[in-house]
GROMACS .gro file of C-alpha atoms in nm:
model
  326
    1MET     CA    1   0.000   0.000   0.000
    2ALA     CA    2   0.147   0.337  -0.100
    3LEU     CA    3   0.203   0.589   0.176
    4ILE     CA    4  -0.024   0.889   0.176
    5THR     CA    5   0.266   1.095   0.308
    6ALA     CA    6   0.631   1.007   0.245
    7VAL     CA    7   0.808   1.034   0.581
    8PRO     CA    8   1.181   1.116   0.579
    9GLU     CA    9   1.416   0.901   0.786
   10VAL     CA   10   1.701   0.987   1.022
   11ALA     CA   11   2.022   0.785   1.021
   12LEU     CA   12   2.122   0.689   1.376
   13ARG     CA   13   2.483   0.647   1.484
   14TYR     CA   14   2.484   0.266   1.447
   15GLY     CA   15   2.555   0.201   1.082
   16ASN     CA   16   2.374  -0.135   1.069
   17ALA     CA   17   2.055  -0.007   1.236
   18ARG     CA   18   1.735   0.077   1.053
   19PRO     CA   19   1.700   0.456   1.014
   20MET     CA   20   1.441   0.617   1.241
   21PRO     CA   21   1.136   0.762   1.063
   22ALA     CA   22   1.138   1.136   1.129
   23ILE     CA   23   0.802   1.135   1.308
   24GLY     CA   24   0.659   0.874   1.541
   25MET     CA   25   0.328   0.789   1.706
   26GLY     CA   26   0.316   0.765   2.085
   27THR     CA   27   0.095   0.502   2.248
   28ALA     CA   28   0.081   0.624   2.609
   29LYS     CA   29  -0.281   0.668   2.708
   30PHE     CA   30  -0.430   0.636   3.054
   31PRO     CA   31  -0.645   0.449   3.119
   32LEU     CA   32  -0.532   0.204   2.853
   33VAL     CA   33  -0.799   0.060   2.621
   34PRO     CA   34  -0.618  -0.212   2.422
   35GLU     CA   35  -0.873  -0.227   2.140
   36SER     CA   36  -0.857   0.150   2.097
   37THR     CA   37  -0.477   0.138   2.086
   38ARG     CA   38  -0.477  -0.141   1.823
   39ASP     CA   39  -0.724   0.050   1.606
   40ALA     CA   40  -0.527   0.374   1.636
   41VAL     CA   41  -0.198   0.207   1.542
   42LEU     CA   42  -0.359   0.043   1.239
   43ALA     CA   43  -0.506   0.379   1.135
   44ALA     CA   44  -0.161   0.535   1.174
   45VAL     CA   45  -0.003   0.267   0.955
   46GLU     CA   46  -0.268   0.330   0.691
   47VAL     CA   47  -0.188   0.703   0.669
   48GLY     CA   48   0.190   0.653   0.665
   49TYR     CA   49   0.338   0.613   1.014
   50ARG     CA   50   0.615   0.359   1.050
   51HIS     CA   51   0.758   0.463   1.390
   52PHE     CA   52   0.574   0.363   1.709
   53ASP     CA   53   0.671   0.449   2.064
   54THR     CA   54   0.573   0.241   2.367
   55ALA     CA   55   0.710   0.153   2.713
   56SER     CA   56   0.668  -0.111   2.978
   57LEU     CA   57   0.496   0.151   3.196
   58TYR     CA   58   0.232   0.232   2.934
   59GLY     CA   59   0.091  -0.120   2.917
   60SER     CA   60   0.050  -0.072   2.540
   61GLU     CA   61   0.322  -0.310   2.419
   62GLN     CA   62   0.087  -0.603   2.359
   63ALA     CA   63  -0.170  -0.392   2.173
   64LEU     CA   64   0.104  -0.237   1.958
   65GLY     CA   65   0.249  -0.578   1.874
   66GLU     CA   66  -0.093  -0.711   1.780
   67ALA     CA   67  -0.156  -0.408   1.558
   68VAL     CA   68   0.177  -0.450   1.376
   69ALA     CA   69   0.106  -0.820   1.320
   70GLU     CA   70  -0.240  -0.732   1.186
   71ALA     CA   71  -0.089  -0.466   0.957
   72VAL     CA   72   0.138  -0.735   0.810
   73ARG     CA   73  -0.158  -0.971   0.763
   74ARG     CA   74  -0.350  -0.696   0.581
   75ASP     CA   75  -0.048  -0.615   0.361
   76LEU     CA   76  -0.038  -0.259   0.499
   77VAL     CA   77   0.331  -0.330   0.549
   78ALA     CA   78   0.531  -0.610   0.392
   79SER     CA   79   0.688  -0.726   0.720
   80ARG     CA   80   0.768  -0.627   1.077
   81GLU     CA   81   1.102  -0.495   0.946
   82GLU     CA   82   0.922  -0.199   0.785
   83VAL     CA   83   0.818  -0.073   1.128
   84PHE     CA   84   1.043   0.106   1.380
   85VAL     CA   85   0.946   0.017   1.738
   86THR     CA   86   1.074   0.194   2.050
   87SER     CA   87   1.018   0.069   2.404
   88LYS     CA   88   1.154   0.175   2.742
   89LEU     CA   89   1.294   0.041   3.067
   90TRP     CA   90   1.094   0.163   3.368
   91CYS     CA   91   1.250   0.304   3.686
   92THR     CA   92   1.184  -0.008   3.900
   93GLN     CA   93   1.378  -0.206   3.639
   94CYS     CA   94   1.680   0.027   3.637
   95HIS     CA   95   1.909  -0.220   3.811
   96PRO     CA   96   2.180  -0.411   3.623
   97HIS     CA   97   2.032  -0.756   3.691
   98LEU     CA   98   1.685  -0.648   3.570
   99VAL     CA   99   1.766  -0.477   3.239
  100LEU     CA  100   1.786  -0.783   3.013
  101PRO     CA  101   1.490  -0.965   3.176
  102SER     CA  102   1.283  -0.649   3.138
  103LEU     CA  103   1.358  -0.621   2.768
  104ARG     CA  104   1.276  -0.989   2.719
  105GLU     CA  105   0.941  -0.927   2.890
  106SER     CA  106   0.872  -0.632   2.659
  107LEU     CA  107   0.956  -0.850   2.358
  108ARG     CA  108   0.713  -1.117   2.480
  109ASN     CA  109   0.445  -0.850   2.513
  110LEU     CA  110   0.521  -0.720   2.164
  111GLN     CA  111   0.555  -1.072   2.018
  112MET     CA  112   0.871  -0.952   1.845
  113ASP     CA  113   1.229  -1.077   1.828
  114TYR     CA  114   1.378  -0.731   1.875
  115VAL     CA  115   1.301  -0.364   1.924
  116ASP     CA  116   1.456  -0.103   1.700
  117LEU     CA  117   1.528   0.125   1.995
  118TYR     CA  118   1.537   0.055   2.370
  119LEU     CA  119   1.553   0.352   2.606
  120ILE     CA  120   1.612   0.405   2.976
  121HIS     CA  121   1.283   0.584   3.050
  122TRP     CA  122   1.411   0.819   3.324
  123PRO     CA  123   1.744   0.880   3.498
  124ILE     CA  124   1.574   0.749   3.811
  125SER     CA  125   1.609   0.416   3.988
  126LEU     CA  126   1.333   0.291   4.217
  127LYS     CA  127   1.335  -0.010   4.444
  128PRO     CA  128   1.258  -0.325   4.240
  129GLY     CA  129   0.895  -0.430   4.239
  130PRO     CA  130   0.567  -0.365   4.060
  131GLY     CA  131   0.553  -0.030   3.882
  132VAL     CA  132   0.343   0.189   4.111
  133PHE     CA  133   0.256   0.531   3.976
  134PRO     CA  134   0.312   0.782   4.128
  135ALA     CA  135   0.612   0.639   4.312
  136LYS     CA  136   0.697   0.687   4.677
  137ARG     CA  137   0.982   0.932   4.728
  138GLU     CA  138   1.148   0.700   4.977
  139ASP     CA  139   1.164   0.430   4.706
  140ALA     CA  140   1.415   0.630   4.499
  141VAL     CA  141   1.764   0.481   4.521
  142PRO     CA  142   2.100   0.581   4.368
  143PHE     CA  143   2.122   0.510   3.993
  144ASP     CA  144   2.402   0.275   3.888
  145PHE     CA  145   2.472   0.447   3.556
  146GLU     CA  146   2.771   0.229   3.468
  147GLY     CA  147   2.606  -0.101   3.558
  148VAL     CA  148   2.269  -0.028   3.397
  149TRP     CA  149   2.426   0.102   3.078
  150ARG     CA  150   2.657  -0.200   3.058
  151GLU     CA  151   2.346  -0.422   3.051
  152MET     CA  152   2.182  -0.195   2.791
  153GLU     CA  153   2.491  -0.257   2.578
  154GLU     CA  154   2.441  -0.631   2.631
  155CYS     CA  155   2.086  -0.599   2.498
  156HIS     CA  156   2.235  -0.439   2.187
  157ARG     CA  157   2.513  -0.698   2.157
  158LEU     CA  158   2.256  -0.979   2.167
  159GLY     CA  159   2.057  -0.815   1.885
  160LEU     CA  160   1.748  -0.772   2.106
  161ALA     CA  161   1.775  -0.394   2.074
  162LYS     CA  162   1.907  -0.268   1.741
  163THR     CA  163   1.985   0.066   1.901
  164ILE     CA  164   1.992   0.185   2.263
  165GLY     CA  165   1.942   0.524   2.420
  166VAL     CA  166   1.791   0.724   2.702
  167SER     CA  167   1.494   0.946   2.781
  168ASN     CA  168   1.461   1.252   3.003
  169PHE     CA  169   1.839   1.273   3.047
  170THR     CA  170   2.008   1.608   3.105
  171THR     CA  171   2.365   1.683   2.999
  172TRP     CA  172   2.475   1.587   3.352
  173HIS     CA  173   2.310   1.247   3.324
  174LEU     CA  174   2.452   1.195   2.974
  175ASP     CA  175   2.801   1.275   3.103
  176LYS     CA  176   2.757   0.988   3.350
  177ILE     CA  177   2.671   0.745   3.069
  178LEU     CA  178   2.935   0.862   2.824
  179ALA     CA  179   3.210   0.839   3.087
  180THR     CA  180   3.201   0.459   3.071
  181ALA     CA  181   2.999   0.371   2.758
  182THR     CA  182   3.145   0.141   2.495
  183VAL     CA  183   2.831   0.181   2.285
  184PRO     CA  184   2.710   0.540   2.331
  185PRO     CA  185   2.339   0.627   2.338
  186ALA     CA  186   2.196   0.684   1.991
  187VAL     CA  187   1.889   0.879   2.105
  188ASN     CA  188   1.776   1.099   2.392
  189GLN     CA  189   1.396   1.135   2.399
  190VAL     CA  190   1.291   1.442   2.596
  191GLU     CA  191   1.010   1.693   2.632
  192MET     CA  192   1.063   1.940   2.347
  193ASN     CA  193   0.838   2.193   2.177
  194PRO     CA  194   0.833   2.566   2.094
  195VAL     CA  195   0.766   2.657   2.459
  196TRP     CA  196   1.041   2.427   2.593
  197GLN     CA  197   1.321   2.442   2.339
  198GLN     CA  198   1.610   2.299   2.546
  199ARG     CA  199   1.885   2.476   2.352
  200LYS     CA  200   2.168   2.369   2.583
  201LEU     CA  201   2.068   2.003   2.566
  202ARG     CA  202   2.021   2.014   2.189
  203GLU     CA  203   2.366   2.162   2.139
  204TYR     CA  204   2.522   1.904   2.368
  205CYS     CA  205   2.351   1.612   2.192
  206ALA     CA  206   2.449   1.744   1.849
  207GLU     CA  207   2.811   1.766   1.963
  208LYS     CA  208   2.802   1.409   2.097
  209GLY     CA  209   2.622   1.256   1.799
  210ILE     CA  210   2.305   1.180   1.997
  211HIS     CA  211   1.980   1.221   1.806
  212VAL     CA  212   1.700   1.399   1.995
  213ALA     CA  213   1.343   1.273   1.983
  214ALA     CA  214   1.074   1.509   2.111
  215TYR     CA  215   0.783   1.393   2.322
  216SER     CA  216   0.498   1.633   2.401
  217PRO     CA  217   0.576   1.822   2.077
  218LEU     CA  218   0.233   1.984   2.102
  219GLY     CA  219   0.259   2.055   2.475
  220GLY     CA  220   0.031   1.769   2.568
  221GLN     CA  221   0.159   1.699   2.920
  222ASN     CA  222  -0.086   1.931   3.098
  223TRP     CA  223  -0.023   1.812   3.453
  224SER     CA  224  -0.087   2.154   3.609
  225GLY     CA  225  -0.428   2.216   3.454
  226GLU     CA  226  -0.310   2.555   3.328
  227GLY     CA  227  -0.393   2.490   2.963
  228ASN     CA  228  -0.175   2.406   2.665
  229ALA     CA  229   0.097   2.665   2.613
  230VAL     CA  230   0.178   2.534   2.263
  231LEU     CA  231  -0.169   2.511   2.113
  232GLN     CA  232  -0.272   2.837   2.285
  233SER     CA  233   0.040   3.028   2.171
  234LYS     CA  234  -0.049   3.355   1.997
  235VAL     CA  235   0.286   3.352   1.816
  236LEU     CA  236   0.223   3.008   1.670
  237ALA     CA  237  -0.138   3.098   1.591
  238GLU     CA  238  -0.028   3.402   1.387
  239ILE     CA  239   0.228   3.197   1.194
  240ALA     CA  240  -0.028   2.922   1.134
  241GLU     CA  241  -0.285   3.167   1.001
  242ALA     CA  242  -0.032   3.328   0.767
  243ARG     CA  243   0.080   2.988   0.641
  244GLY     CA  244  -0.262   2.830   0.606
  245LYS     CA  245  -0.155   2.558   0.849
  246SER     CA  246  -0.269   2.443   1.192
  247ILE     CA  247  -0.084   2.542   1.509
  248ALA     CA  248   0.006   2.176   1.555
  249GLN     CA  249   0.161   2.161   1.208
  250VAL     CA  250   0.368   2.474   1.275
  251ALA     CA  251   0.496   2.329   1.604
  252LEU     CA  252   0.583   1.996   1.444
  253ARG     CA  253   0.750   2.163   1.146
  254TRP     CA  254   0.961   2.374   1.383
  255ILE     CA  255   1.076   2.058   1.564
  256TYR     CA  256   1.158   1.887   1.235
  257GLU     CA  257   1.357   2.189   1.113
  258GLN     CA  258   1.568   2.172   1.430
  259GLY     CA  259   1.676   1.824   1.322
  260LEU     CA  260   1.462   1.653   1.587
  261SER     CA  261   1.204   1.372   1.561
  262PRO     CA  262   0.863   1.449   1.714
  263ILE     CA  263   0.665   1.172   1.883
  264VAL     CA  264   0.300   1.272   1.847
  265LYS     CA  265   0.016   1.118   2.042
  266SER     CA  266  -0.325   1.115   1.880
  267PHE     CA  267  -0.572   0.835   1.834
  268SER     CA  268  -0.771   1.031   1.574
  269LYS     CA  269  -0.699   0.916   1.219
  270GLU     CA  270  -0.764   1.263   1.078
  271ARG     CA  271  -0.528   1.433   1.324
  272LEU     CA  272  -0.268   1.163   1.266
  273LYS     CA  273  -0.287   1.241   0.895
  274GLN     CA  274  -0.266   1.618   0.953
  275ASN     CA  275   0.041   1.570   1.174
  276LEU     CA  276   0.222   1.408   0.882
  277GLU     CA  277   0.158   1.704   0.651
  278ILE     CA  278   0.470   1.894   0.756
  279PHE     CA  279   0.735   1.783   0.508
  280ASP     CA  280   0.652   1.978   0.191
  281TRP     CA  281   0.680   2.336   0.320
  282GLU     CA  282   0.915   2.545   0.533
  283LEU     CA  283   0.912   2.812   0.801
  284ASN     CA  284   1.087   3.134   0.700
  285ASP     CA  285   1.354   3.322   0.896
  286ASP     CA  286   1.098   3.560   1.045
  287ASP     CA  287   0.889   3.265   1.168
  288LEU     CA  288   1.194   3.106   1.327
  289THR     CA  289   1.295   3.432   1.497
  290LYS     CA  290   0.948   3.475   1.647
  291ILE     CA  291   0.939   3.114   1.771
  292GLY     CA  292   1.286   3.157   1.919
  293GLN     CA  293   1.153   3.444   2.132
  294ILE     CA  294   0.861   3.252   2.287
  295PRO     CA  295   0.885   3.251   2.670
  296GLN     CA  296   0.999   2.911   2.793
  297LYS     CA  297   0.802   2.690   3.029
  298LYS     CA  298   0.897   2.341   3.150
  299ILE     CA  299   0.599   2.112   3.218
  300VAL     CA  300   0.736   1.765   3.294
  301LYS     CA  301   0.945   1.745   3.611
  302ALA     CA  302   1.046   1.439   3.810
  303ALA     CA  303   0.911   1.575   4.136
  304ASN     CA  304   0.560   1.640   4.005
  305VAL     CA  305   0.525   1.355   3.753
  306ILE     CA  306   0.704   1.048   3.886
  307PHE     CA  307   0.665   1.096   4.261
  308SER     CA  308   0.385   1.142   4.509
  309PRO     CA  309   0.402   1.483   4.683
  310GLU     CA  310   0.406   1.308   5.020
  311GLY     CA  311   0.715   1.166   5.185
  312GLU     CA  312   1.084   1.249   5.162
  313PHE     CA  313   1.377   1.145   4.946
  314THR     CA  314   1.594   0.946   5.183
  315SER     CA  315   1.856   0.790   4.951
  316VAL     CA  316   1.896   1.043   4.669
  317ASP     CA  317   1.907   1.418   4.624
  318LEU     CA  318   1.627   1.562   4.410
  319SER     CA  319   1.890   1.762   4.218
  320ASP     CA  320   2.043   1.435   4.095
  321ILE     CA  321   1.719   1.305   3.943
  322GLU     CA  322   1.550   1.625   3.828
  323ILE     CA  323   1.536   1.682   3.453
  324VAL     CA  324   1.510   2.063   3.437
  325GLU     CA  325   1.824   2.218   3.291
  326GLU     CA  326   1.740   2.563   3.161
   0.00000   0.00000   0.00000
């Protein structure tokens, strides 16, 4: 089946790895409705998506795997190899002896032999056990960066993860990984959009050869209830009106023009299609200057997303696990 929209691909630092499609579909949705997730992934395949993002925490691995298998049966894709699948290691699994078993469990859920990209979900280690969300502050323990990354490298060596990387890592956390890595992270997936541009982190990753993937590219993590600073941006609205585009398309195009890969989350087939319509036009210098001047606002923080507000951190300092850098 021909793609409705041709999606560019990004070469990752491992020469034998499949390139990453330049835009991906996120599958995190709470509460999870497996049938809804399967239908949304199939709709995304139909309109042209080939990159799908999941995680052990999301509970969507099984539904995603079933959708990919169904897409192959329907000849929407020729084989599983046409699809780029990312999954993630949760904080309770961030212990050297749990990394490989956790990936094997994700592969069983996905009914796949490998993932294209396996990420450490957060630079946070919690006491081993069931993933409880939000976590207790007293369950945070020191992160063994060297030991955990060594086992991530083993996942790659075994061919179970074609590429490996991290998520929500600051330059400080990346320094910890790179100090001992034999196989450096290929990707850092972080919150990134026109109202949280992360210039310092982007420059660092570019210098180190780490590709940046952007979650919440449309400002979707509205934990505070204060509204969506991306979709309600007057600057983006003016550019969108002048361009005959939607605000979402302007935000996604800006991310793409920075050399980043947005991970968009929508279960609407029409919106999924619209989110792909960003590759045949460009923002001009005036647009980019205006977007560069948008006031910055970080939404996702470890303290208010991962952890319950009650209790105290007894084994780690919040400064060591927080992900706010600028």
